[in-house]
Coordinates of C-alpha atoms and ligand atoms in Angstrom, one line a residue:
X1 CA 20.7 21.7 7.8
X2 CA 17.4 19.6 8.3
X3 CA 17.5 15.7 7.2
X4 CA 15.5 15.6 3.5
X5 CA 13.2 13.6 2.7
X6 CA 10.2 13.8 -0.1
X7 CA 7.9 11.8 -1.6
X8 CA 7.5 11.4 -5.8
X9 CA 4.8 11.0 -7.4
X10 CA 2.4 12.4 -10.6
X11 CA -0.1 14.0 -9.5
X12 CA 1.5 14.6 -5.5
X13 CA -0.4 17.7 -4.2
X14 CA -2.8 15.4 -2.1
X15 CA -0.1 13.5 -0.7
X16 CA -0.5 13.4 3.2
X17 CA 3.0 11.8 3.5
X18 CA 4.8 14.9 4.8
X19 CA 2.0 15.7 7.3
X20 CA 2.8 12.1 8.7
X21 CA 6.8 12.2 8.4
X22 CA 6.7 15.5 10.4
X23 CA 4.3 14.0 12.7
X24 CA 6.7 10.6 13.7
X25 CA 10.0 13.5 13.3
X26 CA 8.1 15.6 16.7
X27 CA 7.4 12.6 18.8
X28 CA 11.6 12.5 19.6
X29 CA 12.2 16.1 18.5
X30 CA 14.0 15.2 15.8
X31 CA 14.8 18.0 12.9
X32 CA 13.8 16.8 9.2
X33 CA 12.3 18.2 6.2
X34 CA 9.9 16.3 4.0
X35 CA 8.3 17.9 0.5
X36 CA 6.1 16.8 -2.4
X37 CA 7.8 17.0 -5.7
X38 CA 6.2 16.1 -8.5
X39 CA 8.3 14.8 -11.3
X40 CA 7.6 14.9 -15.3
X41 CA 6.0 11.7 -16.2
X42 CA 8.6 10.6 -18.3
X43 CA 11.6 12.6 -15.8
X44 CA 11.5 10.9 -13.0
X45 CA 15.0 9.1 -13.4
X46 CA 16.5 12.7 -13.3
X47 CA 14.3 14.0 -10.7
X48 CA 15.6 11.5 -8.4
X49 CA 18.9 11.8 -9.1
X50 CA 18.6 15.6 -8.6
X51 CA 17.5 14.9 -5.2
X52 CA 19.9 12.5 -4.0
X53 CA 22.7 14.5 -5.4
X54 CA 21.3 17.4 -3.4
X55 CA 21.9 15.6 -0.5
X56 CA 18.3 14.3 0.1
X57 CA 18.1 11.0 2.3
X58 CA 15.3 9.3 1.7
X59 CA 12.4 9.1 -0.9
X60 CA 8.6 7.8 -0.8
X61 CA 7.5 6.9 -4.4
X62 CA 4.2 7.2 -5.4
X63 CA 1.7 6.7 -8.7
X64 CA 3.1 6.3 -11.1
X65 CA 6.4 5.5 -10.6
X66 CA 7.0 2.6 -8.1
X67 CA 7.8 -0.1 -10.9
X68 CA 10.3 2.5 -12.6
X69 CA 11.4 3.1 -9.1
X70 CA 12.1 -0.4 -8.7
X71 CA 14.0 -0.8 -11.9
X72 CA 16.7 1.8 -11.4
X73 CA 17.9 0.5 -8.2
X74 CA 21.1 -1.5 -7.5
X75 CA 20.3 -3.2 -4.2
X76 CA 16.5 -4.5 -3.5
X77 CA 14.9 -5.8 -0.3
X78 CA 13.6 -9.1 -0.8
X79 CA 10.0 -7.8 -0.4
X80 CA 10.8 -4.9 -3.5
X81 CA 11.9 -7.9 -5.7
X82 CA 9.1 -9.6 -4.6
X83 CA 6.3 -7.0 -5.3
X84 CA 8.6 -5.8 -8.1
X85 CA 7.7 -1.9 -7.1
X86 CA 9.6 0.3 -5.1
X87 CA 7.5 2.5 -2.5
X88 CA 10.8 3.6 -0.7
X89 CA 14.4 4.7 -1.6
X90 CA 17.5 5.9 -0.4
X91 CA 21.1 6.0 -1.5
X92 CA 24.4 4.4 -0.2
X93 CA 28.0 4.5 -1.7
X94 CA 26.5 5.7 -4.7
X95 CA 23.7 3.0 -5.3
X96 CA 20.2 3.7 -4.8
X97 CA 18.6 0.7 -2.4
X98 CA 14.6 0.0 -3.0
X99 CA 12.3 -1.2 -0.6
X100 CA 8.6 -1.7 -0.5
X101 CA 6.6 -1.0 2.8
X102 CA 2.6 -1.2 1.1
X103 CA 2.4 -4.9 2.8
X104 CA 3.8 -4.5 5.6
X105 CA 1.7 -1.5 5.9
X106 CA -1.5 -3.1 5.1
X107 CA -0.4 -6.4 7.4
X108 CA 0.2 -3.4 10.3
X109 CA -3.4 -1.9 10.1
X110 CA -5.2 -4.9 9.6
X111 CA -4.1 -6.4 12.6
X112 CA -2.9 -4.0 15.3
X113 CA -5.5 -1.1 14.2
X114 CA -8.0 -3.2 13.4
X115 CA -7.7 -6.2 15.4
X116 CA -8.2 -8.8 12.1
X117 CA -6.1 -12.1 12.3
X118 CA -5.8 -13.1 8.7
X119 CA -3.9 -16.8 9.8
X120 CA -6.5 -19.6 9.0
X121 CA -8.8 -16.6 7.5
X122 CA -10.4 -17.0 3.6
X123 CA -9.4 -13.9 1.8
X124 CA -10.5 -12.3 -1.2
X125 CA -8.4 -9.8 -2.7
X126 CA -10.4 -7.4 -5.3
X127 CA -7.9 -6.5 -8.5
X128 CA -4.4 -7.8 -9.9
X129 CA -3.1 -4.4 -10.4
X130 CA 0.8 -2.5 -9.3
X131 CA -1.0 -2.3 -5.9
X132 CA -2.2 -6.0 -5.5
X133 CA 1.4 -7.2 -6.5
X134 CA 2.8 -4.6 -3.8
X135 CA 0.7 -6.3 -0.6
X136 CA 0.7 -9.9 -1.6
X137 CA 3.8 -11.4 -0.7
X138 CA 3.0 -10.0 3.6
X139 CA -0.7 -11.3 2.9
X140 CA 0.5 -14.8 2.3
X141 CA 2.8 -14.9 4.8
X142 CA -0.2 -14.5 7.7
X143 CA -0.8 -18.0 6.0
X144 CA -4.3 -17.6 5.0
X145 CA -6.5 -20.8 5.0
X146 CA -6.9 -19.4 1.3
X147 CA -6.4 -16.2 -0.4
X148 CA -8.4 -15.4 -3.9
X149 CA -7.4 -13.0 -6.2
X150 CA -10.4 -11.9 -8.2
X151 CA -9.9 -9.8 -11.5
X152 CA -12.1 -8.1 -14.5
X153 CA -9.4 -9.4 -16.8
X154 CA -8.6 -12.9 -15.0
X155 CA -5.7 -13.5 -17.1
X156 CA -3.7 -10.8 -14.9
X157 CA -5.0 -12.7 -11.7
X158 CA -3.7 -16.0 -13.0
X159 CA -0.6 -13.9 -13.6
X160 CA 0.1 -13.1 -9.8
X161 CA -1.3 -16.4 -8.9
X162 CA 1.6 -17.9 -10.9
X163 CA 4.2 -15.3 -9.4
X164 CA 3.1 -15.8 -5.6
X165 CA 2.5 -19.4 -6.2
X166 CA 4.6 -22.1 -3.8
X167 CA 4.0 -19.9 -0.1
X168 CA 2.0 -23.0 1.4
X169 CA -1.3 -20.8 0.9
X170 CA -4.3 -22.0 -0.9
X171 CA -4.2 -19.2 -4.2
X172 CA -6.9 -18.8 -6.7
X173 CA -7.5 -16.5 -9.5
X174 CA -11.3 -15.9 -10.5
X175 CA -12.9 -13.6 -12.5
X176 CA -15.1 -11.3 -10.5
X177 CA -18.9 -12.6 -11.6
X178 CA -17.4 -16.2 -10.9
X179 CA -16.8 -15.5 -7.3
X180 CA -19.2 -17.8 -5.0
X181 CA -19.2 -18.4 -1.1
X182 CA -18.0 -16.8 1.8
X183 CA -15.2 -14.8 2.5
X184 CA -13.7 -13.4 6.4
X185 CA -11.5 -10.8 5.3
X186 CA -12.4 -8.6 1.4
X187 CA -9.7 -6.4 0.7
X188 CA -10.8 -3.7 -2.5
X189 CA -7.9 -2.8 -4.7
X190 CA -9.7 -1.8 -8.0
X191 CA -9.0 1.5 -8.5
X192 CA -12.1 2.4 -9.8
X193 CA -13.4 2.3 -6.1
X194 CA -11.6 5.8 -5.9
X195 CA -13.5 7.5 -8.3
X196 CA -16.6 6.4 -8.7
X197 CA -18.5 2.9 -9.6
X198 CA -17.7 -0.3 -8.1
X199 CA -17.9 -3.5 -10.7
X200 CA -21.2 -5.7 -9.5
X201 CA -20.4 -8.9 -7.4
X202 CA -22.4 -12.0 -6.7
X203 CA -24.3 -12.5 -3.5
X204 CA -23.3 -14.3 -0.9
X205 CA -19.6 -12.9 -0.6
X206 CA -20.6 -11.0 2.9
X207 CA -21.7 -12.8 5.8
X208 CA -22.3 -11.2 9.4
X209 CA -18.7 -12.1 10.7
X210 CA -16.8 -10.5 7.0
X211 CA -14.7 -7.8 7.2
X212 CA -13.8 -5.5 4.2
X213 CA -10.8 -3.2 3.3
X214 CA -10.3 -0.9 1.2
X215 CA -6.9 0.5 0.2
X216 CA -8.0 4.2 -0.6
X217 CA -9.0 6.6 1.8
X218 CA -11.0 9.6 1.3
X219 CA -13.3 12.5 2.8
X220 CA -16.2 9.7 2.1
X221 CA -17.0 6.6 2.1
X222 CA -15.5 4.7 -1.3
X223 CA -18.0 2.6 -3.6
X224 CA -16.4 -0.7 -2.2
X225 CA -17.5 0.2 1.9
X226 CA -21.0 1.4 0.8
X227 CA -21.4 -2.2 -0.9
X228 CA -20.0 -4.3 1.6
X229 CA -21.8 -2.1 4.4
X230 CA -25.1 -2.9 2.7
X231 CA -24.2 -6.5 2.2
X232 CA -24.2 -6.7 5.7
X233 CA -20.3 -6.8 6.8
X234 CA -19.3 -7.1 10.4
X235 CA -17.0 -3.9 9.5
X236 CA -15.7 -1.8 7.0
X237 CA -12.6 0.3 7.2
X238 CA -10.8 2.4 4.6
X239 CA -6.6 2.6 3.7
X240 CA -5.9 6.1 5.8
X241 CA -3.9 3.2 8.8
X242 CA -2.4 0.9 5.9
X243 CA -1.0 4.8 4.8
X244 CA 0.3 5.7 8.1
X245 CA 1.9 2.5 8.9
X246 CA 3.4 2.1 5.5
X247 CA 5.0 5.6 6.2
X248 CA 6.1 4.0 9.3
X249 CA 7.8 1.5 7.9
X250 CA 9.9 3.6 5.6
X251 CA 10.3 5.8 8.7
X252 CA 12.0 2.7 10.6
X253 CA 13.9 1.8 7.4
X254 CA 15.5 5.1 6.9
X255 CA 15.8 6.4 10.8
X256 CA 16.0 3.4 12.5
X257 CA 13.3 3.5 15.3
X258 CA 9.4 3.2 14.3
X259 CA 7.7 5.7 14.9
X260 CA 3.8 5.4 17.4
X261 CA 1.1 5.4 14.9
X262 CA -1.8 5.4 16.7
X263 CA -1.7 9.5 17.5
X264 CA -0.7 10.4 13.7
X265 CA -3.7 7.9 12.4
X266 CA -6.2 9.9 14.7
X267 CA -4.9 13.1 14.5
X268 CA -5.3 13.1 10.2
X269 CA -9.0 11.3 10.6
X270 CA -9.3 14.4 12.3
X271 CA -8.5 16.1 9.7
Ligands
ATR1 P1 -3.2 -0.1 -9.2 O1 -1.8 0.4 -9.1 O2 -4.2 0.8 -8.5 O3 -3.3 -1.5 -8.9 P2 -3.6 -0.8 -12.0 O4 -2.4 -1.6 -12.0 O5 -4.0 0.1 -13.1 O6 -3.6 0.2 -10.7 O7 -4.8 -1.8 -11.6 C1 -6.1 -1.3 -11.6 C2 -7.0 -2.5 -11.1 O8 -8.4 -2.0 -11.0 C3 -7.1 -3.6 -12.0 O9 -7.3 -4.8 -11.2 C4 -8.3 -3.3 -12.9 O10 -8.9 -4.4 -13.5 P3 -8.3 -4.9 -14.9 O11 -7.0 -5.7 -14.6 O12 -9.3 -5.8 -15.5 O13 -8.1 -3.7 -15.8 C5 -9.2 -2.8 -11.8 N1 -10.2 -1.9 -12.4 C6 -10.1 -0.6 -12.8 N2 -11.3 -0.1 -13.2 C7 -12.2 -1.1 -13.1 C8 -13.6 -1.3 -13.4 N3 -14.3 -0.2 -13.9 N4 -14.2 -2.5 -13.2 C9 -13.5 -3.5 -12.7 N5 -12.1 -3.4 -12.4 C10 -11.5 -2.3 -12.6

């Protein structure tokens, strides 16, 4: 029988996860099975459980389970405890083990996809949501010459500022209108930049050697990339590589050997 995998989530169909896990799987021949199942918002517990007892190997969790996913397991990476979400599971002797790959996956793409060195940088992260807390921790340790969190509510900013505090980085909460001066690196993780508008931001926060980020991907351009674009940024990318490479990670986790991204990135921009 094939390896199992699958990936949780509520909604799932749009995941591209299994299109990515069967992509790595083919570059060594190697047999495995990866689905999309989307579990009751309030039965994910027992939708896990049915999976693992089925004899699955290794899960992806998605929205909007990664913090419930995190609080049912019995062993945690340091980087799950730290992020305090759980993007990927699997089960040994019984107890389910929690890991979280969003940083590492962002930290991948940033620099070997895009070529951005973040050590000595000024960043400005946009939100203090789930998906903030998941890439902080790998941020920081690029030891930024500063990273700012910047939030509509700046009380949850001062929030992760107190949790991440004490890494030898620089780390500021600000509300989003306060923001002033320059930034290298802007990475967008307001989720509103998915759907539609983007929250207005002083001038000044782009000069002709920024780069911006954000963590969604989609057929178009998001709100985020059209503003930074027209603010004049020295590039603009979307989350399709931090995707891939936080798929690789899991890969590596579960299967032992990483898997070549670059083929699997181009091959889904594509499409
Ligand atoms: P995620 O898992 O995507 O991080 P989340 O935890 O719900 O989801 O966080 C959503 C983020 O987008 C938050 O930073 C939120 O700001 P608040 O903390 O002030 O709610 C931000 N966000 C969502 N819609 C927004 C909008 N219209 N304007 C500004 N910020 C917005």
């Amino acid at each position: 029988m094939s390896d199992r995998y699958a990936v949780f989530g509520n909604p799932v169909s749009h995941s591209r996860s299994p299109d990515i896990h069967h992509a790595f799987a083919a570059q060594r021949g190697e047999d495995l099975v990866y689905e999309r199942i989307e579990a009751p918002v309030h039965g994910f517990p027992a939708a896990l459980a049915a999976f693992f007892d089925g004899g699955g190997l290794g899960a992806n969790v998605t929205v909007p389970f990664k913090e419930q996913a995190h609080d049912l397991c019995g062993e945690l990476t340091g980087r799950a405890r730290q992020a305090g979400a759980v993007n990927t599971l699997w089960r040994r002797d019984g107890v389910l083990h929690g890991d979280n790959t969003d940083g590492a996956g962002l930290v991948a793409d940033l620099r070997a996809n895009q070529g951005w060195a973040l050590g000595g940088k000024r960043l400005l992260v946009l939100g203090a949501g789930g998906a903030v807390r998941g890439v902080l921790g790998p941020l920081l340790a690029q030891a930024p010459a500063e990273l700012v969190i910047a939030n509509r509510t700046l009380a949850r900013a001062e929030t992760l500022v107190e949790r991440f505090a004490g890494q030898g980085v620089a780390l500021h909460a600000s509300a989003l209108d306060a923001l002033e001066n320059r930034f290298d690196v802007i990475i967008n993780a307001i989720s509103a930049g998915l759907h539609g508008d983007m929250p207005a931001l002083p001038d000044g926060l782009v000069g002709d050697a920024t780069v911006a980020y954000d963590m969604v991907y989609g057929a178009r351009p998001t709100p985020f990339m059209e503003w930074a674009g027209a603010a004049g940024a020295a590039a603009v990318r979307d989350g399709l590589g931090m995707l891939v490479e936080q798929a690789a990670e899991a890969f590596l986790v579960w299967r032992g050997w990483r898997p070549d991204t670059a083929p699997v990135l181009a091959s889904l921009r594509r499409g």
